mmCIF file of C-alpha atoms in Angstrom:
data_model
loop_
_atom_site.group_PDB
_atom_site.id
_atom_site.type_symbol
_atom_site.label_atom_id
_atom_site.label_comp_id
_atom_site.label_asym_id
_atom_site.label_seq_id
_atom_site.Cartn_x
_atom_site.Cartn_y
_atom_site.Cartn_z
ATOM 1 C CA UNK Z 1440 256.640 127.244 91.051
ATOM 2 C CA UNK Z 1441 253.004 128.033 91.910
ATOM 3 C CA UNK Z 1442 251.818 125.846 89.019
ATOM 4 C CA UNK Z 1443 253.928 122.960 90.301
ATOM 5 C CA UNK Z 1444 252.444 123.263 93.811
ATOM 6 C CA UNK Z 1445 248.917 123.368 92.352
ATOM 7 C CA UNK Z 1446 249.676 120.262 90.270
ATOM 8 C CA UNK Z 1447 250.945 118.357 93.320
ATOM 9 C CA UNK Z 1448 247.880 119.370 95.314
ATOM 10 C CA UNK Z 1449 245.633 118.074 92.540
ATOM 11 C CA UNK Z 1450 247.478 114.751 92.489
ATOM 12 C CA UNK Z 1451 247.149 114.438 96.266
ATOM 13 C CA UNK Z 1452 243.391 115.116 96.047
ATOM 14 C CA UNK Z 1453 242.886 112.457 93.358
ATOM 15 C CA UNK Z 1454 244.941 109.960 95.371
ATOM 16 C CA UNK Z 1455 242.827 110.639 98.467
ATOM 17 C CA UNK Z 1456 239.576 110.072 96.574
ATOM 18 C CA UNK Z 1457 240.663 106.742 95.068
ATOM 19 C CA UNK Z 1458 242.041 105.639 98.426
ATOM 20 C CA UNK Z 1459 238.606 105.798 100.071
ATOM 21 C CA UNK Z 1460 237.099 102.361 100.901
ATOM 22 C CA UNK Z 1461 234.552 101.084 98.405
ATOM 23 C CA UNK Z 1462 231.023 101.444 99.746
ATOM 24 C CA UNK Z 1463 228.743 98.844 98.129
ATOM 25 C CA UNK Z 1464 225.038 99.416 97.628
ATOM 26 C CA UNK Z 1465 223.406 97.150 100.172
ATOM 27 C CA UNK Z 1466 219.800 96.107 99.495
ATOM 28 C CA UNK Z 1467 217.607 95.327 102.476
ATOM 29 C CA UNK Z 1468 216.052 91.871 102.916
ATOM 30 C CA UNK Z 1469 212.982 90.590 104.816
ATOM 31 C CA UNK Z 1470 211.957 92.765 107.778
ATOM 32 C CA UNK Z 1471 215.005 95.035 107.386
ATOM 33 C CA UNK Z 1472 214.340 98.772 107.776
ATOM 34 C CA UNK Z 1473 213.704 100.754 104.589
ATOM 35 C CA UNK Z 1474 212.649 104.210 103.452
ATOM 36 C CA UNK Z 1475 211.867 103.930 99.735
ATOM 37 C CA UNK Z 1476 210.590 101.207 97.403
ATOM 38 C CA UNK Z 1477 214.098 100.818 95.942
ATOM 39 C CA UNK Z 1478 215.647 99.959 99.322
ATOM 40 C CA UNK Z 1479 214.410 96.340 99.273
ATOM 41 C CA UNK Z 1480 215.941 93.521 97.277
ATOM 42 C CA UNK Z 1481 214.253 91.403 94.599
ATOM 43 C CA UNK Z 1482 210.448 91.381 94.700
ATOM 44 C CA UNK Z 1483 210.228 92.785 98.229
ATOM 45 C CA UNK Z 1484 208.537 96.120 98.876
ATOM 46 C CA UNK Z 1485 208.876 98.720 101.626
ATOM 47 C CA UNK Z 1486 205.762 98.610 103.868
ATOM 48 C CA UNK Z 1487 205.577 100.661 107.059
ATOM 49 C CA UNK Z 1488 209.359 101.068 107.156
ATOM 50 C CA UNK Z 1489 210.125 97.339 106.718
ATOM 51 C CA UNK Z 1490 210.945 95.220 103.684
ATOM 52 C CA UNK Z 1491 208.157 92.702 103.155
ATOM 53 C CA UNK Z 1492 206.311 90.700 100.507
ATOM 54 C CA UNK Z 1493 204.610 92.713 97.776
ATOM 55 C CA UNK Z 1494 200.842 92.047 98.149
ATOM 56 C CA UNK Z 1495 200.272 92.987 94.494
ATOM 57 C CA UNK Z 1496 202.676 90.242 93.364
ATOM 58 C CA UNK Z 1497 201.454 87.714 95.927
ATOM 59 C CA UNK Z 1498 204.987 86.753 96.952
ATOM 60 C CA UNK Z 1499 205.641 84.784 100.145
ATOM 61 C CA UNK Z 1500 209.387 85.324 100.461
ATOM 62 C CA UNK Z 1501 209.062 86.563 104.032
ATOM 63 C CA UNK Z 1502 206.253 84.223 104.977
ATOM 64 C CA UNK Z 1503 208.280 81.447 106.533
ATOM 65 C CA UNK Z 1504 209.393 79.599 103.381
ATOM 66 C CA UNK Z 1505 212.554 77.461 103.560
ATOM 67 C CA UNK Z 1506 215.596 79.575 104.310
ATOM 68 C CA UNK Z 1507 213.660 82.380 105.964
ATOM 69 C CA UNK Z 1508 212.830 82.905 109.587
ATOM 70 C CA UNK Z 1509 209.255 82.463 110.756
ATOM 71 C CA UNK Z 1510 207.494 85.788 111.214
ATOM 72 C CA UNK Z 1511 206.447 86.878 114.664
ATOM 73 C CA UNK Z 1512 202.985 88.224 115.438
ATOM 74 C CA UNK Z 1513 204.216 91.791 114.983
ATOM 75 C CA UNK Z 1514 205.468 91.074 111.471
ATOM 76 C CA UNK Z 1515 201.928 90.979 110.051
ATOM 77 C CA UNK Z 1516 201.376 94.565 108.958
ATOM 78 C CA UNK Z 1517 198.479 96.036 106.929
ATOM 79 C CA UNK Z 1518 198.968 95.777 103.183
ATOM 80 C CA UNK Z 1519 196.624 98.660 102.456
ATOM 81 C CA UNK Z 1520 193.229 100.076 103.413
ATOM 82 C CA UNK Z 1521 189.633 100.021 102.202
ATOM 83 C CA UNK Z 1522 187.087 102.812 102.478
ATOM 84 C CA UNK Z 1523 183.720 101.540 103.676
ATOM 85 C CA UNK Z 1524 180.743 103.751 104.583
ATOM 86 C CA UNK Z 1525 183.039 106.704 105.171
ATOM 87 C CA UNK Z 1526 185.430 104.754 107.394
ATOM 88 C CA UNK Z 1527 188.877 103.397 106.530
ATOM 89 C CA UNK Z 1528 189.686 99.776 107.398
ATOM 90 C CA UNK Z 1529 193.147 98.144 107.177
ATOM 91 C CA UNK Z 1530 193.507 95.191 104.810
ATOM 92 C CA UNK Z 1531 195.792 92.208 105.347
ATOM 93 C CA UNK Z 1532 197.263 89.401 103.280
ATOM 94 C CA UNK Z 1533 198.782 87.810 106.386
ATOM 95 C CA UNK Z 1534 197.773 86.627 109.839
ATOM 96 C CA UNK Z 1535 199.753 86.105 113.051
ATOM 97 C CA UNK Z 1536 201.969 83.033 113.146
ATOM 98 C CA UNK Z 1537 200.142 79.785 113.896
ATOM 99 C CA UNK Z 1538 201.318 78.093 117.085
ATOM 100 C CA UNK Z 1539 200.082 75.296 119.336
ATOM 101 C CA UNK Z 1540 197.827 77.904 120.968
ATOM 102 C CA UNK Z 1541 197.178 80.725 118.513
ATOM 103 C CA UNK Z 1542 195.469 83.810 119.940
ATOM 104 C CA UNK Z 1543 192.402 84.919 117.984
ATOM 105 C CA UNK Z 1544 189.094 86.757 118.229
ATOM 106 C CA UNK Z 1545 185.957 84.662 117.852
ATOM 107 C CA UNK Z 1546 183.138 86.384 115.973
ATOM 108 C CA UNK Z 1547 179.735 85.129 114.859
ATOM 109 C CA UNK Z 1548 178.896 84.282 111.260
ATOM 110 C CA UNK Z 1549 175.706 83.140 109.564
ATOM 111 C CA UNK Z 1550 176.705 80.518 106.990
ATOM 112 C CA UNK Z 1551 173.171 79.998 105.668
ATOM 113 C CA UNK Z 1552 171.831 81.422 102.414
ATOM 114 C CA UNK Z 1553 170.733 85.016 102.914
ATOM 115 C CA UNK Z 1554 172.710 85.298 106.152
ATOM 116 C CA UNK Z 1555 175.262 87.945 107.092
ATOM 117 C CA UNK Z 1556 178.033 85.735 105.757
ATOM 118 C CA UNK Z 1557 177.247 86.913 102.237
ATOM 119 C CA UNK Z 1558 177.980 84.447 99.428
ATOM 120 C CA UNK Z 1559 178.486 80.690 99.707
ATOM 121 C CA UNK Z 1560 181.508 79.318 101.534
ATOM 122 C CA UNK Z 1561 184.733 79.460 99.558
ATOM 123 C CA UNK Z 1562 185.854 75.929 100.347
ATOM 124 C CA UNK Z 1563 182.959 74.169 98.613
ATOM 125 C CA UNK Z 1564 180.845 76.983 97.104
ATOM 126 C CA UNK Z 1565 177.915 75.918 99.324
ATOM 127 C CA UNK Z 1566 175.858 77.321 102.165
ATOM 128 C CA UNK Z 1567 175.871 75.545 105.526
ATOM 129 C CA UNK Z 1568 173.640 75.017 108.524
ATOM 130 C CA UNK Z 1569 174.539 77.104 111.547
ATOM 131 C CA UNK Z 1570 173.808 74.089 113.729
ATOM 132 C CA UNK Z 1571 177.083 72.600 112.428
ATOM 133 C CA UNK Z 1572 180.343 73.554 114.218
ATOM 134 C CA UNK Z 1573 182.005 75.363 111.307
ATOM 135 C CA UNK Z 1574 184.242 78.397 110.999
ATOM 136 C CA UNK Z 1575 185.832 80.868 108.601
ATOM 137 C CA UNK Z 1576 189.438 81.968 109.082
ATOM 138 C CA UNK Z 1577 191.112 85.306 108.308
ATOM 139 C CA UNK Z 1578 192.811 85.463 104.903
ATOM 140 C CA UNK Z 1579 196.326 84.705 106.161
ATOM 141 C CA UNK Z 1580 195.248 81.643 108.146
ATOM 142 C CA UNK Z 1581 192.901 80.504 105.370
ATOM 143 C CA UNK Z 1582 196.013 80.512 103.191
ATOM 144 C CA UNK Z 1583 194.370 80.090 99.820
ATOM 145 C CA UNK Z 1584 192.173 77.237 101.030
ATOM 146 C CA UNK Z 1585 194.945 75.022 102.395
ATOM 147 C CA UNK Z 1586 192.940 74.464 105.601
ATOM 148 C CA UNK Z 1587 189.608 73.746 103.877
ATOM 149 C CA UNK Z 1588 187.908 70.737 105.454
ATOM 150 C CA UNK Z 1589 190.449 70.601 108.277
ATOM 151 C CA UNK Z 1590 189.363 70.472 111.904
ATOM 152 C CA UNK Z 1591 190.687 72.995 114.410
ATOM 153 C CA UNK Z 1592 190.235 73.105 118.173
ATOM 154 C CA UNK Z 1593 188.938 76.379 119.586
ATOM 155 C CA UNK Z 1594 189.359 77.032 123.290
ATOM 156 C CA UNK Z 1595 187.567 79.760 125.231
ATOM 157 C CA UNK Z 1596 188.858 81.481 128.348
ATOM 158 C CA UNK Z 1597 186.307 79.550 130.408
ATOM 159 C CA UNK Z 1598 188.260 76.369 129.613
ATOM 160 C CA UNK Z 1599 185.683 74.903 127.236
ATOM 161 C CA UNK Z 1600 186.721 73.823 123.751
ATOM 162 C CA UNK Z 1601 185.144 72.622 120.524
ATOM 163 C CA UNK Z 1602 186.260 71.013 117.274
ATOM 164 C CA UNK Z 1603 185.139 72.966 114.207
ATOM 165 C CA UNK Z 1604 185.610 72.482 110.474
ATOM 166 C CA UNK Z 1605 187.128 75.189 108.248
ATOM 167 C CA UNK Z 1606 184.663 75.917 105.434
ATOM 168 C CA UNK Z 1607 185.270 79.535 104.482
ATOM 169 C CA UNK Z 1608 187.562 82.566 104.444
ATOM 170 C CA UNK Z 1609 186.943 85.626 106.573
ATOM 171 C CA UNK Z 1610 188.202 88.006 103.891
ATOM 172 C CA UNK Z 1611 190.825 90.423 105.233
ATOM 173 C CA UNK Z 1612 191.382 92.063 101.832
ATOM 174 C CA UNK Z 1613 187.906 92.856 100.531
ATOM 175 C CA UNK Z 1614 184.469 93.840 101.806
ATOM 176 C CA UNK Z 1615 181.658 96.396 101.738
ATOM 177 C CA UNK Z 1616 180.020 94.698 98.737
ATOM 178 C CA UNK Z 1617 177.223 92.234 98.033
ATOM 179 C CA UNK Z 1618 179.536 89.220 98.178
ATOM 180 C CA UNK Z 1619 180.477 90.165 101.742
ATOM 181 C CA UNK Z 1620 176.957 91.271 102.763
ATOM 182 C CA UNK Z 1621 178.170 94.880 103.002
ATOM 183 C CA UNK Z 1622 180.539 94.073 105.863
ATOM 184 C CA UNK Z 1623 184.060 95.575 106.093
ATOM 185 C CA UNK Z 1624 187.215 93.443 105.753
ATOM 186 C CA UNK Z 1625 187.945 91.040 108.598
ATOM 187 C CA UNK Z 1626 190.826 91.703 110.934
ATOM 188 C CA UNK Z 1627 193.834 89.417 110.480
ATOM 189 C CA UNK Z 1628 193.136 87.367 113.628
ATOM 190 C CA UNK Z 1629 189.508 86.277 113.236
ATOM 191 C CA UNK Z 1630 187.888 82.894 113.783
ATOM 192 C CA UNK Z 1631 184.345 83.438 112.484
ATOM 193 C CA UNK Z 1632 182.147 80.771 114.044
ATOM 194 C CA UNK Z 1633 178.629 79.426 113.588
ATOM 195 C CA UNK Z 1634 176.010 79.375 116.349
ATOM 196 C CA UNK Z 1635 177.045 75.798 117.123
ATOM 197 C CA UNK Z 1636 180.601 76.897 117.915
ATOM 198 C CA UNK Z 1637 179.440 79.613 120.303
ATOM 199 C CA UNK Z 1638 176.970 77.284 122.015
ATOM 200 C CA UNK Z 1639 179.549 74.511 122.427
ATOM 201 C CA UNK Z 1640 181.891 77.005 124.121
ATOM 202 C CA UNK Z 1641 179.147 78.140 126.490
ATOM 203 C CA UNK Z 1642 179.371 81.721 125.217
ATOM 204 C CA UNK Z 1643 176.701 84.382 124.804
ATOM 205 C CA UNK Z 1644 176.312 84.959 121.064
ATOM 206 C CA UNK Z 1645 175.097 88.507 121.721
ATOM 207 C CA UNK Z 1646 178.572 89.485 122.938
ATOM 208 C CA UNK Z 1647 179.693 89.404 119.301
ATOM 209 C CA UNK Z 1648 183.442 89.124 119.928
ATOM 210 C CA UNK Z 1649 185.472 87.169 122.464
ATOM 211 C CA UNK Z 1650 189.139 86.249 122.835
ATOM 212 C CA UNK Z 1651 189.955 82.581 122.197
ATOM 213 C CA UNK Z 1652 192.870 80.393 121.143
ATOM 214 C CA UNK Z 1653 192.935 77.771 118.409
ATOM 215 C CA UNK Z 1654 195.161 74.965 117.186
ATOM 216 C CA UNK Z 1655 195.121 72.237 114.563
ATOM 217 C CA UNK Z 1656 193.190 69.184 115.768
#
């Protein structure tokens, strides 16, 4: 009798197990929360607790391609870091979303040979006169050179604006070497302007950094 009761209990236990609802393995997609590298689907990778493009693969699945939502400013997270002169700097493959009035930080760059801009401009492999209204954009905005030769309008908080040509990348991934004149990686929101840009905006070059907005001309 005891064996029969034990047998029935075993059957009931097996029935209960197989009656549980099936729990599928759900992979997280763009910007979904994650904990490990295996939590994200396809070629996505877990960065700072969110599924995002893998910078090592150079994917742009979450970068606003058809079928995906446009990233907000907060979606651009560091892809890594770089040690420079004993200090750690974040590196970026992205920049904040471009709008009709994109917030940025204007910095000063010397585009001439031997200047603090380092090597020649990426767009044309040439040096340029600082008397020309030209700029370099952070890596994400530079976007592999897609904006080379394009004109953008930069507007300062004093209401003055200037048209400037994109000639170079303000590298947000690399730095601290001869090519970059020993300077650390750029932040992801930099418009690096020549003297002409600063002068046209009525700004004091010695300030070094100032908040501006920019848009496509």
